[in-house]
Amino acid sequence: MPVASLGRSDRDQMFSLYETYYDATHRDRFESDLAEKDAVVVIRRKAAIIGFSTFLVREQRIDGQPIHYLFSGDTVLHSASWGDPVLLRAWFRAAGAVKARIGDDRLFWFSIMMGHRTFRILPNFFREFVPAIDPPEHSTSPARPGVARLERIRNAIAKARYGAHFDPATGLIDFGPSQGHLRQEWAGVEETATRNRFAAFFLRANPHHYRGVELACLAEFDTANLKRYGATSFAEGLSGG
């Protein structure tokens, strides 16, 4: 739904949910971030908001060509529903609807991540993305020239949005004082890293996530680049507009 359609009660519920899981935030910062966004995917259960993800869509010229990117903002799902794919399904459908509106232009997902749960969407639902889990020199698959292009696109978007806060050598965005980070009781990356290689990769790539450092990531929304589950929901949004 458009952000402008959110009522006061919706905003109150969303901030209350966000504040449950994120530290170093306050209502003004939350509202400022929300005001920048175009739309929000809202998950309700018996009229109560149990999850949401905000996003905007922008156009930028990179290497002389116009591209569109969907930028994810605040995203949270009540812990009682972790493992339930309802928010992911709705989010991929929303991305498909965006792609339907922009037509033949390429659409990318640009996201800055400080949690391993969000990062794991990339390897679980996309075939090619950056930062790449397996660098080409260590991969058993053929060379992936697309990865270098994805890095250029990611770096151009991140530089335009965050300037000197972004380091293209690491892909990290460091604001100094935290702009909001997962509360320690919900982070759990070190424990998860012992069981999940994607979480372990995230911890190596963003070792200071606990103080709000973000990892800039990029993947293309394209049926050929989406694994089966993501492709199904994306196609639903694409066909429905």
mmCIF file of C-alpha atoms in Angstrom:
data_model
loop_
_atom_site.group_PDB
_atom_site.id
_atom_site.type_symbol
_atom_site.label_atom_id
_atom_site.label_comp_id
_atom_site.label_asym_id
_atom_site.label_seq_id
_atom_site.Cartn_x
_atom_site.Cartn_y
_atom_site.Cartn_z
ATOM 1 C CA MET A 1 0.000 0.000 0.000
ATOM 2 C CA PRO A 2 1.184 3.613 -0.541
ATOM 3 C CA VAL A 3 2.903 5.064 2.520
ATOM 4 C CA ALA A 4 0.501 8.036 2.310
ATOM 5 C CA SER A 5 -2.397 5.635 2.964
ATOM 6 C CA LEU A 6 -1.101 4.582 6.385
ATOM 7 C CA GLY A 7 -3.244 5.794 9.250
ATOM 8 C CA ARG A 8 -1.974 6.906 12.638
ATOM 9 C CA SER A 9 -2.844 3.546 14.204
ATOM 10 C CA ASP A 10 -0.876 1.732 11.491
ATOM 11 C CA ARG A 11 2.151 3.919 12.082
ATOM 12 C CA ASP A 12 1.921 3.412 15.851
ATOM 13 C CA GLN A 13 1.769 -0.362 15.446
ATOM 14 C CA MET A 14 4.634 -0.393 12.978
ATOM 15 C CA PHE A 15 6.908 1.650 15.225
ATOM 16 C CA SER A 16 6.013 -0.438 18.272
ATOM 17 C CA LEU A 17 6.918 -3.601 16.367
ATOM 18 C CA TYR A 18 10.130 -2.057 15.029
ATOM 19 C CA GLU A 19 11.186 -0.824 18.464
ATOM 20 C CA THR A 20 10.755 -4.328 19.874
ATOM 21 C CA TYR A 21 13.574 -5.630 17.686
ATOM 22 C CA TYR A 22 15.786 -2.604 16.992
ATOM 23 C CA ASP A 23 17.870 -0.486 19.344
ATOM 24 C CA ALA A 24 19.275 3.057 18.905
ATOM 25 C CA THR A 25 16.144 4.302 17.176
ATOM 26 C CA HIS A 26 13.381 6.757 17.963
ATOM 27 C CA ARG A 27 10.060 7.789 16.477
ATOM 28 C CA ASP A 28 11.342 10.820 14.562
ATOM 29 C CA ARG A 29 13.985 8.752 12.767
ATOM 30 C CA PHE A 30 11.433 6.050 11.989
ATOM 31 C CA GLU A 31 8.977 8.591 10.554
ATOM 32 C CA SER A 32 11.711 10.281 8.529
ATOM 33 C CA ASP A 33 12.724 6.969 6.957
ATOM 34 C CA LEU A 34 9.086 6.123 6.267
ATOM 35 C CA ALA A 35 8.420 9.504 4.633
ATOM 36 C CA GLU A 36 11.135 8.823 2.045
ATOM 37 C CA LYS A 37 9.528 5.551 0.939
ATOM 38 C CA ASP A 38 6.915 5.071 -1.762
ATOM 39 C CA ALA A 39 5.118 2.016 -0.444
ATOM 40 C CA VAL A 40 4.978 -0.535 2.340
ATOM 41 C CA VAL A 41 4.146 -4.238 2.359
ATOM 42 C CA VAL A 42 2.003 -4.807 5.469
ATOM 43 C CA ILE A 43 1.188 -8.175 7.014
ATOM 44 C CA ARG A 44 -1.817 -8.261 9.328
ATOM 45 C CA ARG A 45 -3.178 -11.005 11.523
ATOM 46 C CA LYS A 46 -6.625 -10.339 12.997
ATOM 47 C CA ALA A 47 -6.197 -6.637 12.128
ATOM 48 C CA ALA A 48 -2.902 -6.377 14.050
ATOM 49 C CA ILE A 49 0.259 -5.581 12.078
ATOM 50 C CA ILE A 50 2.750 -8.398 12.602
ATOM 51 C CA GLY A 51 5.205 -7.493 9.862
ATOM 52 C CA PHE A 52 6.084 -4.902 7.258
ATOM 53 C CA SER A 53 8.728 -3.850 4.754
ATOM 54 C CA THR A 54 9.034 -0.364 3.284
ATOM 55 C CA PHE A 55 10.541 0.440 -0.103
ATOM 56 C CA LEU A 56 11.104 3.087 -2.733
ATOM 57 C CA VAL A 57 11.814 2.811 -6.449
ATOM 58 C CA ARG A 58 14.262 5.150 -8.181
ATOM 59 C CA GLU A 59 15.915 5.504 -11.574
ATOM 60 C CA GLN A 60 19.637 6.095 -12.015
ATOM 61 C CA ARG A 61 21.954 6.184 -15.035
ATOM 62 C CA ILE A 62 24.905 3.820 -14.679
ATOM 63 C CA ASP A 63 27.463 3.171 -17.417
ATOM 64 C CA GLY A 64 25.327 5.444 -19.586
ATOM 65 C CA GLN A 65 22.227 3.252 -19.242
ATOM 66 C CA PRO A 66 19.098 3.886 -17.149
ATOM 67 C CA ILE A 67 18.296 1.295 -14.514
ATOM 68 C CA HIS A 68 15.671 1.160 -11.788
ATOM 69 C CA TYR A 69 16.287 -0.062 -8.283
ATOM 70 C CA LEU A 70 13.961 -1.033 -5.484
ATOM 71 C CA PHE A 71 15.491 0.025 -2.185
ATOM 72 C CA SER A 72 14.294 -1.749 0.944
ATOM 73 C CA GLY A 73 13.867 0.280 4.101
ATOM 74 C CA ASP A 74 12.755 -0.785 7.563
ATOM 75 C CA THR A 75 11.702 -4.443 7.601
ATOM 76 C CA VAL A 76 10.545 -6.510 10.540
ATOM 77 C CA LEU A 77 8.407 -9.576 11.224
ATOM 78 C CA HIS A 78 7.157 -10.645 14.641
ATOM 79 C CA SER A 79 9.370 -13.425 15.988
ATOM 80 C CA ALA A 80 6.341 -15.723 16.399
ATOM 81 C CA SER A 81 6.139 -15.782 12.587
ATOM 82 C CA TRP A 82 9.836 -16.296 11.819
ATOM 83 C CA GLY A 83 9.959 -19.153 9.358
ATOM 84 C CA ASP A 84 6.549 -18.195 7.921
ATOM 85 C CA PRO A 85 7.101 -17.071 4.292
ATOM 86 C CA VAL A 86 4.095 -14.723 4.266
ATOM 87 C CA LEU A 87 6.162 -11.487 4.255
ATOM 88 C CA LEU A 88 8.582 -12.795 1.625
ATOM 89 C CA ARG A 89 5.732 -13.885 -0.651
ATOM 90 C CA ALA A 90 4.066 -10.495 -0.417
ATOM 91 C CA TRP A 91 7.377 -8.682 -0.927
ATOM 92 C CA PHE A 92 8.256 -10.638 -4.081
ATOM 93 C CA ARG A 93 4.748 -9.999 -5.427
ATOM 94 C CA ALA A 94 5.214 -6.283 -4.787
ATOM 95 C CA ALA A 95 8.536 -6.387 -6.654
ATOM 96 C CA GLY A 96 6.813 -8.111 -9.562
ATOM 97 C CA ALA A 97 4.188 -5.364 -9.666
ATOM 98 C CA VAL A 98 6.955 -2.739 -9.767
ATOM 99 C CA LYS A 99 8.620 -4.561 -12.657
ATOM 100 C CA ALA A 100 5.296 -4.650 -14.527
ATOM 101 C CA ARG A 101 5.026 -0.872 -14.206
ATOM 102 C CA ILE A 102 8.524 -0.069 -15.483
ATOM 103 C CA GLY A 103 8.266 -2.406 -18.473
ATOM 104 C CA ASP A 104 11.437 -3.413 -20.303
ATOM 105 C CA ASP A 105 13.874 -1.507 -18.052
ATOM 106 C CA ARG A 106 16.000 -3.601 -15.687
ATOM 107 C CA LEU A 107 14.986 -3.669 -12.021
ATOM 108 C CA PHE A 108 17.456 -4.368 -9.212
ATOM 109 C CA TRP A 109 17.043 -4.927 -5.495
ATOM 110 C CA PHE A 110 19.392 -2.632 -3.595
ATOM 111 C CA SER A 111 19.491 -3.224 0.116
ATOM 112 C CA ILE A 112 21.726 -2.350 3.049
ATOM 113 C CA MET A 113 21.854 -5.127 5.604
ATOM 114 C CA MET A 114 22.874 -5.396 9.215
ATOM 115 C CA GLY A 115 21.301 -8.760 9.952
ATOM 116 C CA HIS A 116 22.060 -12.254 8.675
ATOM 117 C CA ARG A 117 18.385 -13.211 8.340
ATOM 118 C CA THR A 118 17.811 -10.583 5.662
ATOM 119 C CA PHE A 119 21.119 -11.349 3.978
ATOM 120 C CA ARG A 120 20.185 -15.014 3.619
ATOM 121 C CA ILE A 121 17.360 -14.027 1.261
ATOM 122 C CA LEU A 122 20.032 -13.452 -1.395
ATOM 123 C CA PRO A 123 21.532 -16.980 -1.603
ATOM 124 C CA ASN A 124 18.198 -18.627 -0.877
ATOM 125 C CA PHE A 125 16.169 -16.830 -3.565
ATOM 126 C CA PHE A 126 18.605 -15.348 -6.131
ATOM 127 C CA ARG A 127 21.117 -17.062 -8.404
ATOM 128 C CA GLU A 128 23.530 -14.148 -8.844
ATOM 129 C CA PHE A 129 24.053 -11.284 -6.410
ATOM 130 C CA VAL A 130 26.710 -9.229 -4.651
ATOM 131 C CA PRO A 131 28.557 -9.579 -2.448
ATOM 132 C CA ALA A 132 29.113 -13.022 -3.961
ATOM 133 C CA ILE A 133 29.347 -15.827 -1.420
ATOM 134 C CA ASP A 134 31.917 -17.708 -3.500
ATOM 135 C CA PRO A 135 34.422 -15.433 -5.275
ATOM 136 C CA PRO A 136 35.049 -16.522 -8.880
ATOM 137 C CA GLU A 137 38.570 -17.725 -8.104
ATOM 138 C CA HIS A 138 37.175 -20.129 -5.495
ATOM 139 C CA SER A 139 34.058 -21.175 -7.359
ATOM 140 C CA THR A 140 33.701 -24.474 -9.204
ATOM 141 C CA SER A 141 31.196 -22.848 -11.573
ATOM 142 C CA PRO A 142 32.229 -20.987 -14.748
ATOM 143 C CA ALA A 143 33.452 -17.402 -14.451
ATOM 144 C CA ARG A 144 30.636 -14.959 -13.715
ATOM 145 C CA PRO A 145 31.270 -11.704 -15.544
ATOM 146 C CA GLY A 146 27.883 -10.475 -14.320
ATOM 147 C CA VAL A 147 29.219 -10.200 -10.767
ATOM 148 C CA ALA A 148 31.632 -7.398 -11.706
ATOM 149 C CA ARG A 149 28.798 -5.458 -13.351
ATOM 150 C CA LEU A 150 26.577 -5.962 -10.310
ATOM 151 C CA GLU A 151 29.362 -4.562 -8.136
ATOM 152 C CA ARG A 152 29.635 -1.459 -10.352
ATOM 153 C CA ILE A 153 25.886 -0.896 -10.151
ATOM 154 C CA ARG A 154 25.805 -1.457 -6.392
ATOM 155 C CA ASN A 155 28.740 0.878 -5.836
ATOM 156 C CA ALA A 156 27.218 3.607 -7.990
ATOM 157 C CA ILE A 157 23.889 3.477 -6.132
ATOM 158 C CA ALA A 158 25.522 3.303 -2.702
ATOM 159 C CA LYS A 159 27.891 6.170 -3.499
ATOM 160 C CA ALA A 160 25.018 8.342 -4.741
ATOM 161 C CA ARG A 161 22.948 7.630 -1.640
ATOM 162 C CA TYR A 162 25.604 7.566 1.101
ATOM 163 C CA GLY A 163 28.668 9.401 -0.179
ATOM 164 C CA ALA A 164 31.711 9.104 2.061
ATOM 165 C CA HIS A 165 29.894 6.757 4.456
ATOM 166 C CA PHE A 166 30.215 4.039 1.796
ATOM 167 C CA ASP A 167 33.478 2.126 1.245
ATOM 168 C CA PRO A 168 33.454 0.368 -2.160
ATOM 169 C CA ALA A 169 36.422 -1.787 -1.150
ATOM 170 C CA THR A 170 34.378 -3.529 1.546
ATOM 171 C CA GLY A 171 30.818 -2.754 0.500
ATOM 172 C CA LEU A 172 30.157 -1.408 3.995
ATOM 173 C CA ILE A 173 28.261 1.720 5.004
ATOM 174 C CA ASP A 174 29.386 3.115 8.344
ATOM 175 C CA PHE A 175 27.413 6.024 9.762
ATOM 176 C CA GLY A 176 29.515 6.202 12.925
ATOM 177 C CA PRO A 177 26.872 6.408 15.658
ATOM 178 C CA SER A 178 24.273 3.712 15.059
ATOM 179 C CA GLN A 179 21.175 4.700 13.100
ATOM 180 C CA GLY A 180 19.423 1.646 14.496
ATOM 181 C CA HIS A 181 20.581 -1.951 14.946
ATOM 182 C CA LEU A 182 19.157 -5.279 16.029
ATOM 183 C CA ARG A 183 18.874 -5.683 19.765
ATOM 184 C CA GLN A 184 21.435 -8.156 21.021
ATOM 185 C CA GLU A 185 18.816 -10.699 22.072
ATOM 186 C CA TRP A 186 17.585 -10.950 18.470
ATOM 187 C CA ALA A 187 20.868 -10.798 16.540
ATOM 188 C CA GLY A 188 22.263 -14.266 17.221
ATOM 189 C CA VAL A 189 24.651 -14.225 14.274
ATOM 190 C CA GLU A 190 27.611 -15.819 16.005
ATOM 191 C CA GLU A 191 25.575 -18.813 17.138
ATOM 192 C CA THR A 192 23.868 -19.190 13.758
ATOM 193 C CA ALA A 193 27.199 -18.892 11.946
ATOM 194 C CA THR A 194 28.312 -22.194 13.437
ATOM 195 C CA ARG A 195 25.425 -23.888 11.606
ATOM 196 C CA ASN A 196 24.863 -21.797 8.468
ATOM 197 C CA ARG A 197 27.570 -20.822 5.977
ATOM 198 C CA PHE A 198 25.578 -17.838 4.704
ATOM 199 C CA ALA A 199 25.374 -16.379 8.207
ATOM 200 C CA ALA A 200 29.099 -17.092 8.621
ATOM 201 C CA PHE A 201 29.816 -15.210 5.384
ATOM 202 C CA PHE A 202 27.740 -12.257 6.562
ATOM 203 C CA LEU A 203 29.664 -12.092 9.830
ATOM 204 C CA ARG A 204 32.980 -12.039 7.970
ATOM 205 C CA ALA A 205 31.736 -9.397 5.515
ATOM 206 C CA ASN A 206 30.160 -7.173 8.179
ATOM 207 C CA PRO A 207 31.947 -7.803 11.486
ATOM 208 C CA HIS A 208 30.629 -4.566 13.037
ATOM 209 C CA HIS A 209 26.959 -5.201 12.261
ATOM 210 C CA TYR A 210 26.205 -5.038 15.984
ATOM 211 C CA ARG A 211 26.726 -1.260 16.007
ATOM 212 C CA GLY A 212 24.657 -0.554 12.922
ATOM 213 C CA VAL A 213 27.221 -0.928 10.112
ATOM 214 C CA GLU A 214 25.359 -1.931 6.936
ATOM 215 C CA LEU A 215 26.434 -4.225 4.078
ATOM 216 C CA ALA A 216 25.374 -2.921 0.642
ATOM 217 C CA CYS A 217 23.888 -5.696 -1.496
ATOM 218 C CA LEU A 218 22.436 -5.976 -4.995
ATOM 219 C CA ALA A 219 20.568 -8.540 -7.084
ATOM 220 C CA GLU A 220 18.482 -8.277 -10.227
ATOM 221 C CA PHE A 221 14.753 -8.936 -10.199
ATOM 222 C CA ASP A 222 14.506 -11.146 -13.246
ATOM 223 C CA THR A 223 12.750 -14.482 -13.615
ATOM 224 C CA ALA A 224 15.969 -16.115 -14.829
ATOM 225 C CA ASN A 225 17.848 -14.846 -11.771
ATOM 226 C CA LEU A 226 15.241 -15.971 -9.250
ATOM 227 C CA LYS A 227 15.116 -19.426 -7.766
ATOM 228 C CA ARG A 228 11.798 -21.252 -7.978
ATOM 229 C CA TYR A 229 10.048 -19.997 -4.869
ATOM 230 C CA GLY A 230 10.905 -16.330 -5.405
ATOM 231 C CA ALA A 231 10.150 -16.609 -9.130
ATOM 232 C CA THR A 232 6.626 -17.869 -8.417
ATOM 233 C CA SER A 233 5.620 -14.931 -6.229
ATOM 234 C CA PHE A 234 7.423 -12.465 -8.486
ATOM 235 C CA ALA A 235 5.493 -13.808 -11.500
ATOM 236 C CA GLU A 236 2.209 -13.347 -9.607
ATOM 237 C CA GLY A 237 2.994 -9.657 -9.114
ATOM 238 C CA LEU A 238 4.235 -9.311 -12.680
ATOM 239 C CA SER A 239 1.030 -10.715 -14.152
ATOM 240 C CA GLY A 240 -1.229 -8.793 -11.782
ATOM 241 C CA GLY A 241 0.576 -5.472 -12.256
#
